[in-house]
């Protein structure tokens, strides 16, 4: 299974910093018309670093909550991957699509699970995240958790209705992915949870 990578947005970062500096110095936030498309797209970067206040201000003044980076990663995915609960809350409050996916088909739930962000994953599930979402390789969040050796994530996903019998494009179930876990005790506990 190919690991997910999270590449911060670099292009136009100085422009975004300029926008935020101007915001800090100005008595009012810029209007939607003042936010150039490339600046709006950098919402994902502020989400990645966990600047909830800047995210709040940007979305309230026209920034698109679905603006992706070069890999199709949205602000919600970035915040979920990095464990920034307040940013996740702000984005979902402003109608971010909880089940949107990037170019590889990964959702915010995939990102949260891959980084063992248990509370973020729980919150996403409460907000309607699809527990059995499949990426382009047919990999579900449960498979990610099993392969990563995240026992608590496996249990949480199963309790939320994850399908332990789902198979990826190679015909592998979560239990087969769990066999990659190096720690014997953890591997056995996960396999037991999966009924294997």
mmCIF file of C-alpha atoms in Angstrom:
data_model
loop_
_atom_site.group_PDB
_atom_site.id
_atom_site.type_symbol
_atom_site.label_atom_id
_atom_site.label_comp_id
_atom_site.label_asym_id
_atom_site.label_seq_id
_atom_site.Cartn_x
_atom_site.Cartn_y
_atom_site.Cartn_z
ATOM 1 C CA UNK A 1 0.000 0.000 0.000
ATOM 2 C CA UNK A 2 1.369 3.372 -0.953
ATOM 3 C CA UNK A 3 1.671 5.819 1.908
ATOM 4 C CA UNK A 4 -0.076 9.175 1.662
ATOM 5 C CA UNK A 5 2.002 12.293 1.517
ATOM 6 C CA UNK A 6 1.044 15.762 2.616
ATOM 7 C CA UNK A 7 2.889 18.437 0.668
ATOM 8 C CA UNK A 8 2.410 22.001 1.914
ATOM 9 C CA UNK A 9 1.509 24.643 -0.600
ATOM 10 C CA UNK A 10 4.548 26.696 -1.430
ATOM 11 C CA UNK A 11 3.534 28.623 -4.516
ATOM 12 C CA UNK A 12 2.146 31.980 -3.631
ATOM 13 C CA UNK A 13 2.820 31.578 0.072
ATOM 14 C CA UNK A 14 4.363 35.006 0.331
ATOM 15 C CA UNK A 15 1.301 36.455 -1.356
ATOM 16 C CA UNK A 16 -0.907 34.753 1.207
ATOM 17 C CA UNK A 17 1.256 36.056 4.018
ATOM 18 C CA UNK A 18 0.825 39.512 2.563
ATOM 19 C CA UNK A 19 -2.936 39.076 2.517
ATOM 20 C CA UNK A 20 -3.001 37.938 6.124
ATOM 21 C CA UNK A 21 -0.708 40.755 7.202
ATOM 22 C CA UNK A 22 -2.955 43.247 5.475
ATOM 23 C CA UNK A 23 -5.930 41.685 7.218
ATOM 24 C CA UNK A 24 -4.240 42.039 10.592
ATOM 25 C CA UNK A 25 -3.512 45.718 9.966
ATOM 26 C CA UNK A 26 -6.801 46.649 8.350
ATOM 27 C CA UNK A 27 -9.916 47.508 10.373
ATOM 28 C CA UNK A 28 -12.005 45.157 8.210
ATOM 29 C CA UNK A 29 -11.387 41.928 6.353
ATOM 30 C CA UNK A 30 -11.084 42.140 2.559
ATOM 31 C CA UNK A 31 -14.218 41.412 0.609
ATOM 32 C CA UNK A 32 -14.625 38.335 -1.575
ATOM 33 C CA UNK A 33 -13.587 40.412 -4.577
ATOM 34 C CA UNK A 34 -10.293 41.254 -2.853
ATOM 35 C CA UNK A 35 -9.314 37.602 -2.551
ATOM 36 C CA UNK A 36 -7.518 36.458 -5.699
ATOM 37 C CA UNK A 37 -8.075 32.807 -6.705
ATOM 38 C CA UNK A 38 -4.529 31.780 -5.788
ATOM 39 C CA UNK A 39 -4.942 33.346 -2.344
ATOM 40 C CA UNK A 40 -8.236 31.566 -1.833
ATOM 41 C CA UNK A 41 -6.572 28.269 -2.784
ATOM 42 C CA UNK A 42 -4.071 28.742 0.054
ATOM 43 C CA UNK A 43 -6.816 28.116 2.577
ATOM 44 C CA UNK A 44 -5.547 24.533 2.634
ATOM 45 C CA UNK A 45 -2.152 25.742 3.849
ATOM 46 C CA UNK A 46 -3.594 27.730 6.762
ATOM 47 C CA UNK A 47 -5.617 24.650 7.647
ATOM 48 C CA UNK A 48 -2.519 22.474 7.545
ATOM 49 C CA UNK A 49 -0.684 24.666 10.041
ATOM 50 C CA UNK A 50 -3.747 24.920 12.296
ATOM 51 C CA UNK A 51 -4.442 28.642 12.109
ATOM 52 C CA UNK A 52 -8.148 28.424 12.931
ATOM 53 C CA UNK A 53 -8.605 32.181 13.232
ATOM 54 C CA UNK A 54 -7.191 32.850 9.767
ATOM 55 C CA UNK A 55 -9.262 30.015 8.337
ATOM 56 C CA UNK A 56 -12.393 31.451 9.965
ATOM 57 C CA UNK A 57 -11.712 34.906 8.595
ATOM 58 C CA UNK A 58 -10.908 33.684 5.103
ATOM 59 C CA UNK A 59 -14.011 31.533 4.712
ATOM 60 C CA UNK A 60 -16.217 34.273 6.116
ATOM 61 C CA UNK A 61 -14.908 36.606 3.438
ATOM 62 C CA UNK A 62 -15.133 34.467 0.358
ATOM 63 C CA UNK A 63 -12.424 31.804 0.456
ATOM 64 C CA UNK A 64 -13.653 28.545 -1.026
ATOM 65 C CA UNK A 65 -13.655 25.777 1.595
ATOM 66 C CA UNK A 66 -13.115 23.218 -1.176
ATOM 67 C CA UNK A 67 -10.027 24.921 -2.642
ATOM 68 C CA UNK A 68 -7.483 22.111 -3.214
ATOM 69 C CA UNK A 69 -3.707 22.020 -3.416
ATOM 70 C CA UNK A 70 -1.807 20.511 -6.355
ATOM 71 C CA UNK A 71 -2.707 16.969 -5.265
ATOM 72 C CA UNK A 72 -6.382 17.770 -4.837
ATOM 73 C CA UNK A 73 -6.073 17.885 -1.068
ATOM 74 C CA UNK A 74 -8.671 20.167 0.499
ATOM 75 C CA UNK A 75 -8.377 22.281 3.607
ATOM 76 C CA UNK A 76 -10.455 19.748 5.525
ATOM 77 C CA UNK A 77 -8.123 16.907 4.567
ATOM 78 C CA UNK A 78 -5.082 18.933 5.590
ATOM 79 C CA UNK A 79 -6.587 19.869 8.949
ATOM 80 C CA UNK A 80 -7.680 16.278 9.578
ATOM 81 C CA UNK A 81 -4.233 14.936 8.749
ATOM 82 C CA UNK A 82 -2.538 17.333 11.129
ATOM 83 C CA UNK A 83 -5.017 16.921 13.976
ATOM 84 C CA UNK A 84 -6.376 20.482 14.028
ATOM 85 C CA UNK A 85 -9.843 19.950 15.490
ATOM 86 C CA UNK A 86 -10.795 23.621 15.638
ATOM 87 C CA UNK A 87 -9.986 24.068 11.950
ATOM 88 C CA UNK A 88 -11.977 20.941 11.109
ATOM 89 C CA UNK A 89 -14.952 22.345 13.043
ATOM 90 C CA UNK A 90 -14.719 25.725 11.306
ATOM 91 C CA UNK A 91 -14.548 24.167 7.842
ATOM 92 C CA UNK A 92 -17.462 21.817 8.424
ATOM 93 C CA UNK A 93 -19.484 24.661 9.925
ATOM 94 C CA UNK A 94 -18.901 26.470 6.607
ATOM 95 C CA UNK A 95 -20.154 23.505 4.582
ATOM 96 C CA UNK A 96 -16.899 21.754 3.683
ATOM 97 C CA UNK A 97 -17.751 18.432 2.045
ATOM 98 C CA UNK A 98 -16.828 15.750 4.568
ATOM 99 C CA UNK A 99 -16.618 13.045 1.886
ATOM 100 C CA UNK A 100 -14.704 14.988 -0.759
ATOM 101 C CA UNK A 101 -11.674 13.118 -2.073
ATOM 102 C CA UNK A 102 -8.285 14.080 -3.489
ATOM 103 C CA UNK A 103 -6.718 12.878 -6.745
ATOM 104 C CA UNK A 104 -5.958 9.504 -5.143
ATOM 105 C CA UNK A 105 -9.493 9.131 -3.861
ATOM 106 C CA UNK A 106 -8.577 9.669 -0.220
ATOM 107 C CA UNK A 107 -11.115 11.425 2.015
ATOM 108 C CA UNK A 108 -10.544 13.433 5.170
ATOM 109 C CA UNK A 109 -11.276 10.240 7.112
ATOM 110 C CA UNK A 110 -8.472 8.413 5.287
ATOM 111 C CA UNK A 111 -6.127 11.261 6.242
ATOM 112 C CA UNK A 112 -7.179 11.297 9.889
ATOM 113 C CA UNK A 113 -6.874 7.532 10.229
ATOM 114 C CA UNK A 114 -3.489 7.413 8.478
ATOM 115 C CA UNK A 115 -2.114 9.832 11.074
ATOM 116 C CA UNK A 116 -3.890 8.126 13.986
ATOM 117 C CA UNK A 117 -5.968 11.217 14.759
ATOM 118 C CA UNK A 118 -8.605 9.324 16.711
ATOM 119 C CA UNK A 119 -10.658 12.302 17.894
ATOM 120 C CA UNK A 120 -10.661 13.871 14.433
ATOM 121 C CA UNK A 121 -11.764 10.573 12.906
ATOM 122 C CA UNK A 122 -14.545 10.251 15.501
ATOM 123 C CA UNK A 123 -15.764 13.768 14.792
ATOM 124 C CA UNK A 124 -15.704 13.222 11.025
ATOM 125 C CA UNK A 125 -17.749 10.068 11.459
ATOM 126 C CA UNK A 126 -20.246 11.978 13.605
ATOM 127 C CA UNK A 127 -20.488 14.555 10.832
ATOM 128 C CA UNK A 128 -21.334 11.976 8.195
ATOM 129 C CA UNK A 129 -17.983 10.734 6.919
ATOM 130 C CA UNK A 130 -18.422 7.530 4.940
ATOM 131 C CA UNK A 131 -16.749 4.841 7.037
ATOM 132 C CA UNK A 132 -16.341 2.523 4.031
ATOM 133 C CA UNK A 133 -15.073 5.147 1.592
ATOM 134 C CA UNK A 134 -12.703 3.637 -0.974
ATOM 135 C CA UNK A 135 -9.814 5.450 -2.585
ATOM 136 C CA UNK A 136 -8.622 4.819 -6.145
ATOM 137 C CA UNK A 137 -6.967 1.582 -5.020
ATOM 138 C CA UNK A 138 -10.098 0.434 -3.227
ATOM 139 C CA UNK A 139 -8.493 1.044 0.161
ATOM 140 C CA UNK A 140 -10.849 1.879 3.027
ATOM 141 C CA UNK A 141 -9.996 3.717 6.261
ATOM 142 C CA UNK A 142 -10.240 0.376 8.083
ATOM 143 C CA UNK A 143 -7.546 -1.085 5.843
ATOM 144 C CA UNK A 144 -5.344 1.937 6.529
ATOM 145 C CA UNK A 145 -5.809 1.533 10.270
ATOM 146 C CA UNK A 146 -5.140 -2.210 10.127
ATOM 147 C CA UNK A 147 -2.002 -1.846 8.014
ATOM 148 C CA UNK A 148 -0.727 0.934 10.283
ATOM 149 C CA UNK A 149 -1.259 -1.086 13.447
ATOM 150 C CA UNK A 150 -3.675 1.430 14.957
ATOM 151 C CA UNK A 151 -5.715 -0.848 17.187
ATOM 152 C CA UNK A 152 -7.963 1.864 18.646
ATOM 153 C CA UNK A 153 -8.701 3.226 15.178
ATOM 154 C CA UNK A 154 -9.616 -0.265 13.985
ATOM 155 C CA UNK A 155 -12.000 -0.684 16.913
ATOM 156 C CA UNK A 156 -13.535 2.757 16.400
ATOM 157 C CA UNK A 157 -14.100 2.174 12.691
ATOM 158 C CA UNK A 158 -15.632 -1.243 13.277
ATOM 159 C CA UNK A 159 -17.990 0.246 15.878
ATOM 160 C CA UNK A 160 -18.962 2.863 13.281
ATOM 161 C CA UNK A 161 -19.904 0.135 10.813
ATOM 162 C CA UNK A 162 -16.705 -0.451 8.842
ATOM 163 C CA UNK A 163 -16.886 -3.530 6.644
ATOM 164 C CA UNK A 164 -14.100 -5.938 7.608
ATOM 165 C CA UNK A 165 -14.906 -8.056 4.534
ATOM 166 C CA UNK A 166 -14.369 -5.254 2.005
ATOM 167 C CA UNK A 167 -11.540 -5.898 -0.440
ATOM 168 C CA UNK A 168 -9.211 -3.510 -2.232
ATOM 169 C CA UNK A 169 -8.257 -3.722 -5.920
ATOM 170 C CA UNK A 170 -5.786 -6.507 -5.130
ATOM 171 C CA UNK A 171 -8.460 -8.533 -3.363
ATOM 172 C CA UNK A 172 -7.015 -7.888 0.107
ATOM 173 C CA UNK A 173 -9.173 -7.471 3.199
ATOM 174 C CA UNK A 174 -8.254 -5.435 6.257
ATOM 175 C CA UNK A 175 -7.060 -8.618 7.984
ATOM 176 C CA UNK A 176 -4.466 -9.227 5.289
ATOM 177 C CA UNK A 177 -3.239 -5.661 5.677
ATOM 178 C CA UNK A 178 -3.047 -6.212 9.447
ATOM 179 C CA UNK A 179 -0.581 -9.047 8.899
ATOM 180 C CA UNK A 180 1.957 -6.381 7.903
ATOM 181 C CA UNK A 181 2.041 -5.068 11.495
ATOM 182 C CA UNK A 182 5.442 -5.825 13.007
ATOM 183 C CA UNK A 183 4.457 -5.950 16.672
ATOM 184 C CA UNK A 184 3.115 -9.458 17.263
ATOM 185 C CA UNK A 185 0.783 -8.593 20.158
ATOM 186 C CA UNK A 186 -0.733 -5.632 18.330
ATOM 187 C CA UNK A 187 -1.138 -7.666 15.161
ATOM 188 C CA UNK A 188 -2.948 -10.446 17.000
ATOM 189 C CA UNK A 189 -5.296 -8.042 18.775
ATOM 190 C CA UNK A 190 -6.189 -6.336 15.506
ATOM 191 C CA UNK A 191 -6.773 -9.657 13.785
ATOM 192 C CA UNK A 192 -9.040 -10.667 16.657
ATOM 193 C CA UNK A 193 -11.015 -7.431 16.293
ATOM 194 C CA UNK A 194 -11.350 -8.155 12.596
ATOM 195 C CA UNK A 195 -12.568 -11.679 13.310
ATOM 196 C CA UNK A 196 -9.620 -13.242 11.494
#
